Amino acid sequence: MAAWEKHTKGIGSKLMLKMGYQHGMGLGKQGEGRLEPVEVTVLPSGVSLDKAFEIKKKRKTKKTKKKVHTVEPEIDLNVFEFINSKLVADSKQNEAQSSKKDITKANNKGLNVKMLHTHNKIKDEEKKNAKLKESLIRNKNAAKTTLDCIREKIAESDRVLKELKKSESDILNEKISRKRKSDIF
């Protein structure tokens, strides 16, 4: 059984042994196949295959030159995170503008549902914000780029919280104005 299978049932090795595989021999009829398993490559999310292989190639050349470790792939990923955050921010801004129109058009039940959803989003965002702040404290001795990234996420979370609380107050104001109108008539 292979070393990596100590945490599994080893079904792959058992099947191969039943079919005549001998440990240390290559695969194939005459044992001419590969000896090592196919290497698994974990690619960064949000990156094209070309960019991922370019990053992998850079890493290999750095290993052969034995240079000091740099953080280039992380910078590339931060660019994508930056673009995604801008796209998400724009869509949230459009969503906030359309939600003001929705608030005035919604009936009382709809307002209550919107209020509940907004309140739940606020709770979730506050939890996320608290975890980010704990992470910042925990990583106070980490690299500057790591700390900057966490601070950016905290700032984004604060901005989202502010928008959600404004939305919540808009809903509440709409409910109050409707209550006053119903009291007048």
PDB file of C-alpha atoms in Angstrom:
ATOM      1  CA  MET A   1       0.000   0.000   0.000  1.00  0.00           C
ATOM      2  CA  ALA A   2       1.304   3.490  -0.870  1.00  0.00           C
ATOM      3  CA  ALA A   3       2.214   5.958   1.870  1.00  0.00           C
ATOM      4  CA  TRP A   4      -0.483   8.421   0.854  1.00  0.00           C
ATOM      5  CA  GLU A   5      -3.132   5.725   1.313  1.00  0.00           C
ATOM      6  CA  LYS A   6      -2.591   5.337   5.053  1.00  0.00           C
ATOM      7  CA  HIS A   7      -5.609   7.610   5.587  1.00  0.00           C
ATOM      8  CA  THR A   8      -7.825   5.728   3.115  1.00  0.00           C
ATOM      9  CA  LYS A   9      -8.980   2.165   2.601  1.00  0.00           C
ATOM     10  CA  GLY A  10      -6.381   1.702  -0.154  1.00  0.00           C
ATOM     11  CA  ILE A  11      -8.867   0.362  -2.675  1.00  0.00           C
ATOM     12  CA  GLY A  12      -6.760   1.603  -5.614  1.00  0.00           C
ATOM     13  CA  SER A  13      -3.658  -0.308  -4.530  1.00  0.00           C
ATOM     14  CA  LYS A  14      -5.652  -3.430  -3.719  1.00  0.00           C
ATOM     15  CA  LEU A  15      -7.251  -3.478  -7.164  1.00  0.00           C
ATOM     16  CA  MET A  16      -3.918  -2.919  -8.889  1.00  0.00           C
ATOM     17  CA  LEU A  17      -2.270  -5.740  -6.887  1.00  0.00           C
ATOM     18  CA  LYS A  18      -5.093  -8.092  -7.921  1.00  0.00           C
ATOM     19  CA  MET A  19      -4.425  -7.194 -11.562  1.00  0.00           C
ATOM     20  CA  GLY A  20      -0.734  -8.084 -11.270  1.00  0.00           C
ATOM     21  CA  TYR A  21       0.917  -4.792 -10.393  1.00  0.00           C
ATOM     22  CA  GLN A  22       4.232  -5.111  -8.552  1.00  0.00           C
ATOM     23  CA  HIS A  23       5.349  -2.268  -6.316  1.00  0.00           C
ATOM     24  CA  GLY A  24       8.254  -0.335  -7.856  1.00  0.00           C
ATOM     25  CA  MET A  25       7.533  -1.512 -11.407  1.00  0.00           C
ATOM     26  CA  GLY A  26       6.100   0.687 -14.145  1.00  0.00           C
ATOM     27  CA  LEU A  27       2.596   0.285 -15.443  1.00  0.00           C
ATOM     28  CA  GLY A  28       1.879  -1.507 -18.700  1.00  0.00           C
ATOM     29  CA  LYS A  29       2.309  -4.981 -20.159  1.00  0.00           C
ATOM     30  CA  GLN A  30       6.139  -4.953 -19.988  1.00  0.00           C
ATOM     31  CA  GLY A  31       6.372  -2.550 -17.010  1.00  0.00           C
ATOM     32  CA  GLU A  32       7.560   0.287 -19.262  1.00  0.00           C
ATOM     33  CA  GLY A  33       5.021   2.871 -18.001  1.00  0.00           C
ATOM     34  CA  ARG A  34       5.522   5.641 -15.502  1.00  0.00           C
ATOM     35  CA  LEU A  35       6.729   4.848 -12.006  1.00  0.00           C
ATOM     36  CA  GLU A  36       5.550   8.010 -10.295  1.00  0.00           C
ATOM     37  CA  PRO A  37       1.867   8.969 -10.023  1.00  0.00           C
ATOM     38  CA  VAL A  38       0.541  11.871 -12.055  1.00  0.00           C
ATOM     39  CA  GLU A  39       1.344  15.091 -10.212  1.00  0.00           C
ATOM     40  CA  VAL A  40      -1.683  16.983  -8.921  1.00  0.00           C
ATOM     41  CA  THR A  41      -1.486  20.710  -9.480  1.00  0.00           C
ATOM     42  CA  VAL A  42      -3.681  23.049  -7.449  1.00  0.00           C
ATOM     43  CA  LEU A  43      -4.307  26.174  -9.472  1.00  0.00           C
ATOM     44  CA  PRO A  44      -5.253  29.532  -7.957  1.00  0.00           C
ATOM     45  CA  SER A  45      -8.932  30.365  -8.306  1.00  0.00           C
ATOM     46  CA  GLY A  46      -9.968  33.159 -10.604  1.00  0.00           C
ATOM     47  CA  VAL A  47      -6.854  32.827 -12.784  1.00  0.00           C
ATOM     48  CA  SER A  48      -6.779  31.614 -16.390  1.00  0.00           C
ATOM     49  CA  LEU A  49      -4.853  28.442 -17.193  1.00  0.00           C
ATOM     50  CA  ASP A  50      -2.273  30.432 -19.144  1.00  0.00           C
ATOM     51  CA  LYS A  51      -1.629  32.701 -16.164  1.00  0.00           C
ATOM     52  CA  ALA A  52      -1.550  29.731 -13.756  1.00  0.00           C
ATOM     53  CA  PHE A  53       1.065  27.896 -15.828  1.00  0.00           C
ATOM     54  CA  GLU A  54       3.048  31.120 -16.180  1.00  0.00           C
ATOM     55  CA  ILE A  55       3.086  31.406 -12.382  1.00  0.00           C
ATOM     56  CA  LYS A  56       4.120  27.749 -12.107  1.00  0.00           C
ATOM     57  CA  LYS A  57       6.922  28.292 -14.625  1.00  0.00           C
ATOM     58  CA  LYS A  58       8.172  31.322 -12.670  1.00  0.00           C
ATOM     59  CA  ARG A  59       8.186  29.264  -9.483  1.00  0.00           C
ATOM     60  CA  LYS A  60      10.259  26.517 -11.123  1.00  0.00           C
ATOM     61  CA  THR A  61      12.820  28.983 -12.456  1.00  0.00           C
ATOM     62  CA  LYS A  62      13.077  30.610  -9.038  1.00  0.00           C
ATOM     63  CA  LYS A  63      13.698  27.251  -7.398  1.00  0.00           C
ATOM     64  CA  THR A  64      16.491  26.457  -9.816  1.00  0.00           C
ATOM     65  CA  LYS A  65      18.113  29.860  -9.304  1.00  0.00           C
ATOM     66  CA  LYS A  66      17.663  29.523  -5.513  1.00  0.00           C
ATOM     67  CA  LYS A  67      16.507  33.099  -5.104  1.00  0.00           C
ATOM     68  CA  VAL A  68      14.910  34.492  -1.991  1.00  0.00           C
ATOM     69  CA  HIS A  69      11.168  33.785  -1.827  1.00  0.00           C
ATOM     70  CA  THR A  70       9.059  36.547  -3.391  1.00  0.00           C
ATOM     71  CA  VAL A  71       5.318  37.077  -3.289  1.00  0.00           C
ATOM     72  CA  GLU A  72       4.569  37.637  -6.996  1.00  0.00           C
ATOM     73  CA  PRO A  73       1.696  35.132  -7.333  1.00  0.00           C
ATOM     74  CA  GLU A  74      -0.014  36.716  -4.342  1.00  0.00           C
ATOM     75  CA  ILE A  75       0.207  40.108  -6.036  1.00  0.00           C
ATOM     76  CA  ASP A  76      -1.416  38.679  -9.164  1.00  0.00           C
ATOM     77  CA  LEU A  77      -4.223  37.235  -7.073  1.00  0.00           C
ATOM     78  CA  ASN A  78      -4.656  40.547  -5.262  1.00  0.00           C
ATOM     79  CA  VAL A  79      -5.195  42.225  -8.623  1.00  0.00           C
ATOM     80  CA  PHE A  80      -8.023  39.792  -9.325  1.00  0.00           C
ATOM     81  CA  GLU A  81      -9.430  40.328  -5.849  1.00  0.00           C
ATOM     82  CA  PHE A  82      -9.284  44.069  -6.485  1.00  0.00           C
ATOM     83  CA  ILE A  83     -11.165  43.731  -9.780  1.00  0.00           C
ATOM     84  CA  ASN A  84     -13.747  41.437  -8.213  1.00  0.00           C
ATOM     85  CA  SER A  85     -14.247  43.796  -5.280  1.00  0.00           C
ATOM     86  CA  LYS A  86     -14.799  46.706  -7.680  1.00  0.00           C
ATOM     87  CA  LEU A  87     -17.292  44.693  -9.720  1.00  0.00           C
ATOM     88  CA  VAL A  88     -19.101  43.571  -6.572  1.00  0.00           C
ATOM     89  CA  ALA A  89     -19.091  47.142  -5.222  1.00  0.00           C
ATOM     90  CA  ASP A  90     -20.605  48.463  -8.472  1.00  0.00           C
ATOM     91  CA  SER A  91     -23.291  45.776  -8.477  1.00  0.00           C
ATOM     92  CA  LYS A  92     -24.055  46.453  -4.806  1.00  0.00           C
ATOM     93  CA  GLN A  93     -24.341  50.169  -5.544  1.00  0.00           C
ATOM     94  CA  ASN A  94     -26.787  49.467  -8.377  1.00  0.00           C
ATOM     95  CA  GLU A  95     -28.607  47.083  -6.062  1.00  0.00           C
ATOM     96  CA  ALA A  96     -28.859  49.795  -3.389  1.00  0.00           C
ATOM     97  CA  GLN A  97     -30.296  52.276  -5.910  1.00  0.00           C
ATOM     98  CA  SER A  98     -32.839  49.771  -7.142  1.00  0.00           C
ATOM     99  CA  SER A  99     -33.711  48.751  -3.582  1.00  0.00           C
ATOM    100  CA  LYS A 100     -34.839  52.335  -2.799  1.00  0.00           C
ATOM    101  CA  LYS A 101     -37.332  52.066  -5.641  1.00  0.00           C
ATOM    102  CA  ASP A 102     -38.380  48.624  -4.412  1.00  0.00           C
ATOM    103  CA  ILE A 103     -38.963  49.957  -0.906  1.00  0.00           C
ATOM    104  CA  THR A 104     -41.478  52.546  -2.051  1.00  0.00           C
ATOM    105  CA  LYS A 105     -43.262  50.016  -4.294  1.00  0.00           C
ATOM    106  CA  ALA A 106     -43.363  47.170  -1.736  1.00  0.00           C
ATOM    107  CA  ASN A 107     -46.407  46.473   0.391  1.00  0.00           C
ATOM    108  CA  ASN A 108     -46.186  46.227   4.187  1.00  0.00           C
ATOM    109  CA  LYS A 109     -45.500  42.504   4.130  1.00  0.00           C
ATOM    110  CA  GLY A 110     -42.771  43.052   1.540  1.00  0.00           C
ATOM    111  CA  LEU A 111     -41.222  45.742   3.734  1.00  0.00           C
ATOM    112  CA  ASN A 112     -41.199  43.384   6.696  1.00  0.00           C
ATOM    113  CA  VAL A 113     -39.496  40.696   4.602  1.00  0.00           C
ATOM    114  CA  LYS A 114     -36.914  43.212   3.314  1.00  0.00           C
ATOM    115  CA  MET A 115     -36.318  44.386   6.883  1.00  0.00           C
ATOM    116  CA  LEU A 116     -35.740  40.797   8.043  1.00  0.00           C
ATOM    117  CA  HIS A 117     -33.344  40.028   5.161  1.00  0.00           C
ATOM    118  CA  THR A 118     -31.441  43.255   5.757  1.00  0.00           C
ATOM    119  CA  HIS A 119     -31.204  42.555   9.478  1.00  0.00           C
ATOM    120  CA  ASN A 120     -29.841  39.052   8.797  1.00  0.00           C
ATOM    121  CA  LYS A 121     -27.303  40.442   6.312  1.00  0.00           C
ATOM    122  CA  ILE A 122     -26.190  42.974   8.936  1.00  0.00           C
ATOM    123  CA  LYS A 123     -25.689  40.204  11.509  1.00  0.00           C
ATOM    124  CA  ASP A 124     -23.671  38.124   9.020  1.00  0.00           C
ATOM    125  CA  GLU A 125     -21.539  41.093   7.985  1.00  0.00           C
ATOM    126  CA  GLU A 126     -20.879  42.012  11.636  1.00  0.00           C
ATOM    127  CA  LYS A 127     -19.694  38.445  12.310  1.00  0.00           C
ATOM    128  CA  LYS A 128     -17.467  38.589   9.239  1.00  0.00           C
ATOM    129  CA  ASN A 129     -16.098  41.967  10.353  1.00  0.00           C
ATOM    130  CA  ALA A 130     -15.356  40.664  13.851  1.00  0.00           C
ATOM    131  CA  LYS A 131     -13.501  37.654  12.412  1.00  0.00           C
ATOM    132  CA  LEU A 132     -11.448  39.925  10.167  1.00  0.00           C
ATOM    133  CA  LYS A 133     -10.514  42.118  13.117  1.00  0.00           C
ATOM    134  CA  GLU A 134      -9.510  39.027  15.123  1.00  0.00           C
ATOM    135  CA  SER A 135      -7.425  37.925  12.143  1.00  0.00           C
ATOM    136  CA  LEU A 136      -5.715  41.312  12.044  1.00  0.00           C
ATOM    137  CA  ILE A 137      -4.833  41.030  15.746  1.00  0.00           C
ATOM    138  CA  ARG A 138      -3.683  37.421  15.327  1.00  0.00           C
ATOM    139  CA  ASN A 139      -1.466  38.306  12.356  1.00  0.00           C
ATOM    140  CA  LYS A 140      -0.010  41.535  13.742  1.00  0.00           C
ATOM    141  CA  ASN A 141       3.535  40.207  13.142  1.00  0.00           C
ATOM    142  CA  ALA A 142       2.801  39.001   9.595  1.00  0.00           C
ATOM    143  CA  ALA A 143       4.047  40.531   6.351  1.00  0.00           C
ATOM    144  CA  LYS A 144       2.894  44.024   5.442  1.00  0.00           C
ATOM    145  CA  THR A 145       1.029  42.786   2.355  1.00  0.00           C
ATOM    146  CA  THR A 146      -0.964  40.351   4.464  1.00  0.00           C
ATOM    147  CA  LEU A 147      -1.903  43.069   6.940  1.00  0.00           C
ATOM    148  CA  ASP A 148      -2.835  45.462   4.129  1.00  0.00           C
ATOM    149  CA  CYS A 149      -5.047  42.807   2.563  1.00  0.00           C
ATOM    150  CA  ILE A 150      -6.838  42.191   5.865  1.00  0.00           C
ATOM    151  CA  ARG A 151      -7.260  45.958   6.406  1.00  0.00           C
ATOM    152  CA  GLU A 152      -8.755  46.311   2.920  1.00  0.00           C
ATOM    153  CA  LYS A 153     -11.220  43.535   3.677  1.00  0.00           C
ATOM    154  CA  ILE A 154     -12.148  45.212   6.971  1.00  0.00           C
ATOM    155  CA  ALA A 155     -12.686  48.533   5.173  1.00  0.00           C
ATOM    156  CA  GLU A 156     -14.876  46.808   2.573  1.00  0.00           C
ATOM    157  CA  SER A 157     -16.833  45.072   5.316  1.00  0.00           C
ATOM    158  CA  ASP A 158     -17.307  48.400   7.137  1.00  0.00           C
ATOM    159  CA  ARG A 159     -18.569  49.985   3.911  1.00  0.00           C
ATOM    160  CA  VAL A 160     -21.034  47.129   3.322  1.00  0.00           C
ATOM    161  CA  LEU A 161     -22.223  47.395   6.929  1.00  0.00           C
ATOM    162  CA  LYS A 162     -22.791  51.128   6.495  1.00  0.00           C
ATOM    163  CA  GLU A 163     -24.834  50.519   3.330  1.00  0.00           C
ATOM    164  CA  LEU A 164     -26.873  47.778   4.991  1.00  0.00           C
ATOM    165  CA  LYS A 165     -27.616  49.958   8.016  1.00  0.00           C
ATOM    166  CA  LYS A 166     -28.651  52.812   5.706  1.00  0.00           C
ATOM    167  CA  SER A 167     -30.923  50.428   3.848  1.00  0.00           C
ATOM    168  CA  GLU A 168     -32.381  49.255   7.152  1.00  0.00           C
ATOM    169  CA  SER A 169     -33.057  52.854   8.207  1.00  0.00           C
ATOM    170  CA  ASP A 170     -34.660  53.606   4.808  1.00  0.00           C
ATOM    171  CA  ILE A 171     -37.013  50.656   5.273  1.00  0.00           C
ATOM    172  CA  LEU A 172     -37.808  51.764   8.811  1.00  0.00           C
ATOM    173  CA  ASN A 173     -38.467  55.344   7.653  1.00  0.00           C
ATOM    174  CA  GLU A 174     -40.778  54.051   4.916  1.00  0.00           C
ATOM    175  CA  LYS A 175     -42.691  51.974   7.463  1.00  0.00           C
ATOM    176  CA  ILE A 176     -43.001  54.999   9.776  1.00  0.00           C
ATOM    177  CA  SER A 177     -44.187  57.272   6.965  1.00  0.00           C
ATOM    178  CA  ARG A 178     -46.799  54.704   5.944  1.00  0.00           C
ATOM    179  CA  LYS A 179     -47.947  54.424   9.551  1.00  0.00           C
ATOM    180  CA  ARG A 180     -48.345  58.229   9.740  1.00  0.00           C
ATOM    181  CA  LYS A 181     -50.285  58.284   6.470  1.00  0.00           C
ATOM    182  CA  SER A 182     -52.618  55.557   7.713  1.00  0.00           C
ATOM    183  CA  ASP A 183     -53.105  57.422  11.014  1.00  0.00           C
ATOM    184  CA  ILE A 184     -54.012  60.627   9.147  1.00  0.00           C
ATOM    185  CA  PHE A 185     -56.635  58.964   6.980  1.00  0.00           C
TER     186      PHE A 185
END
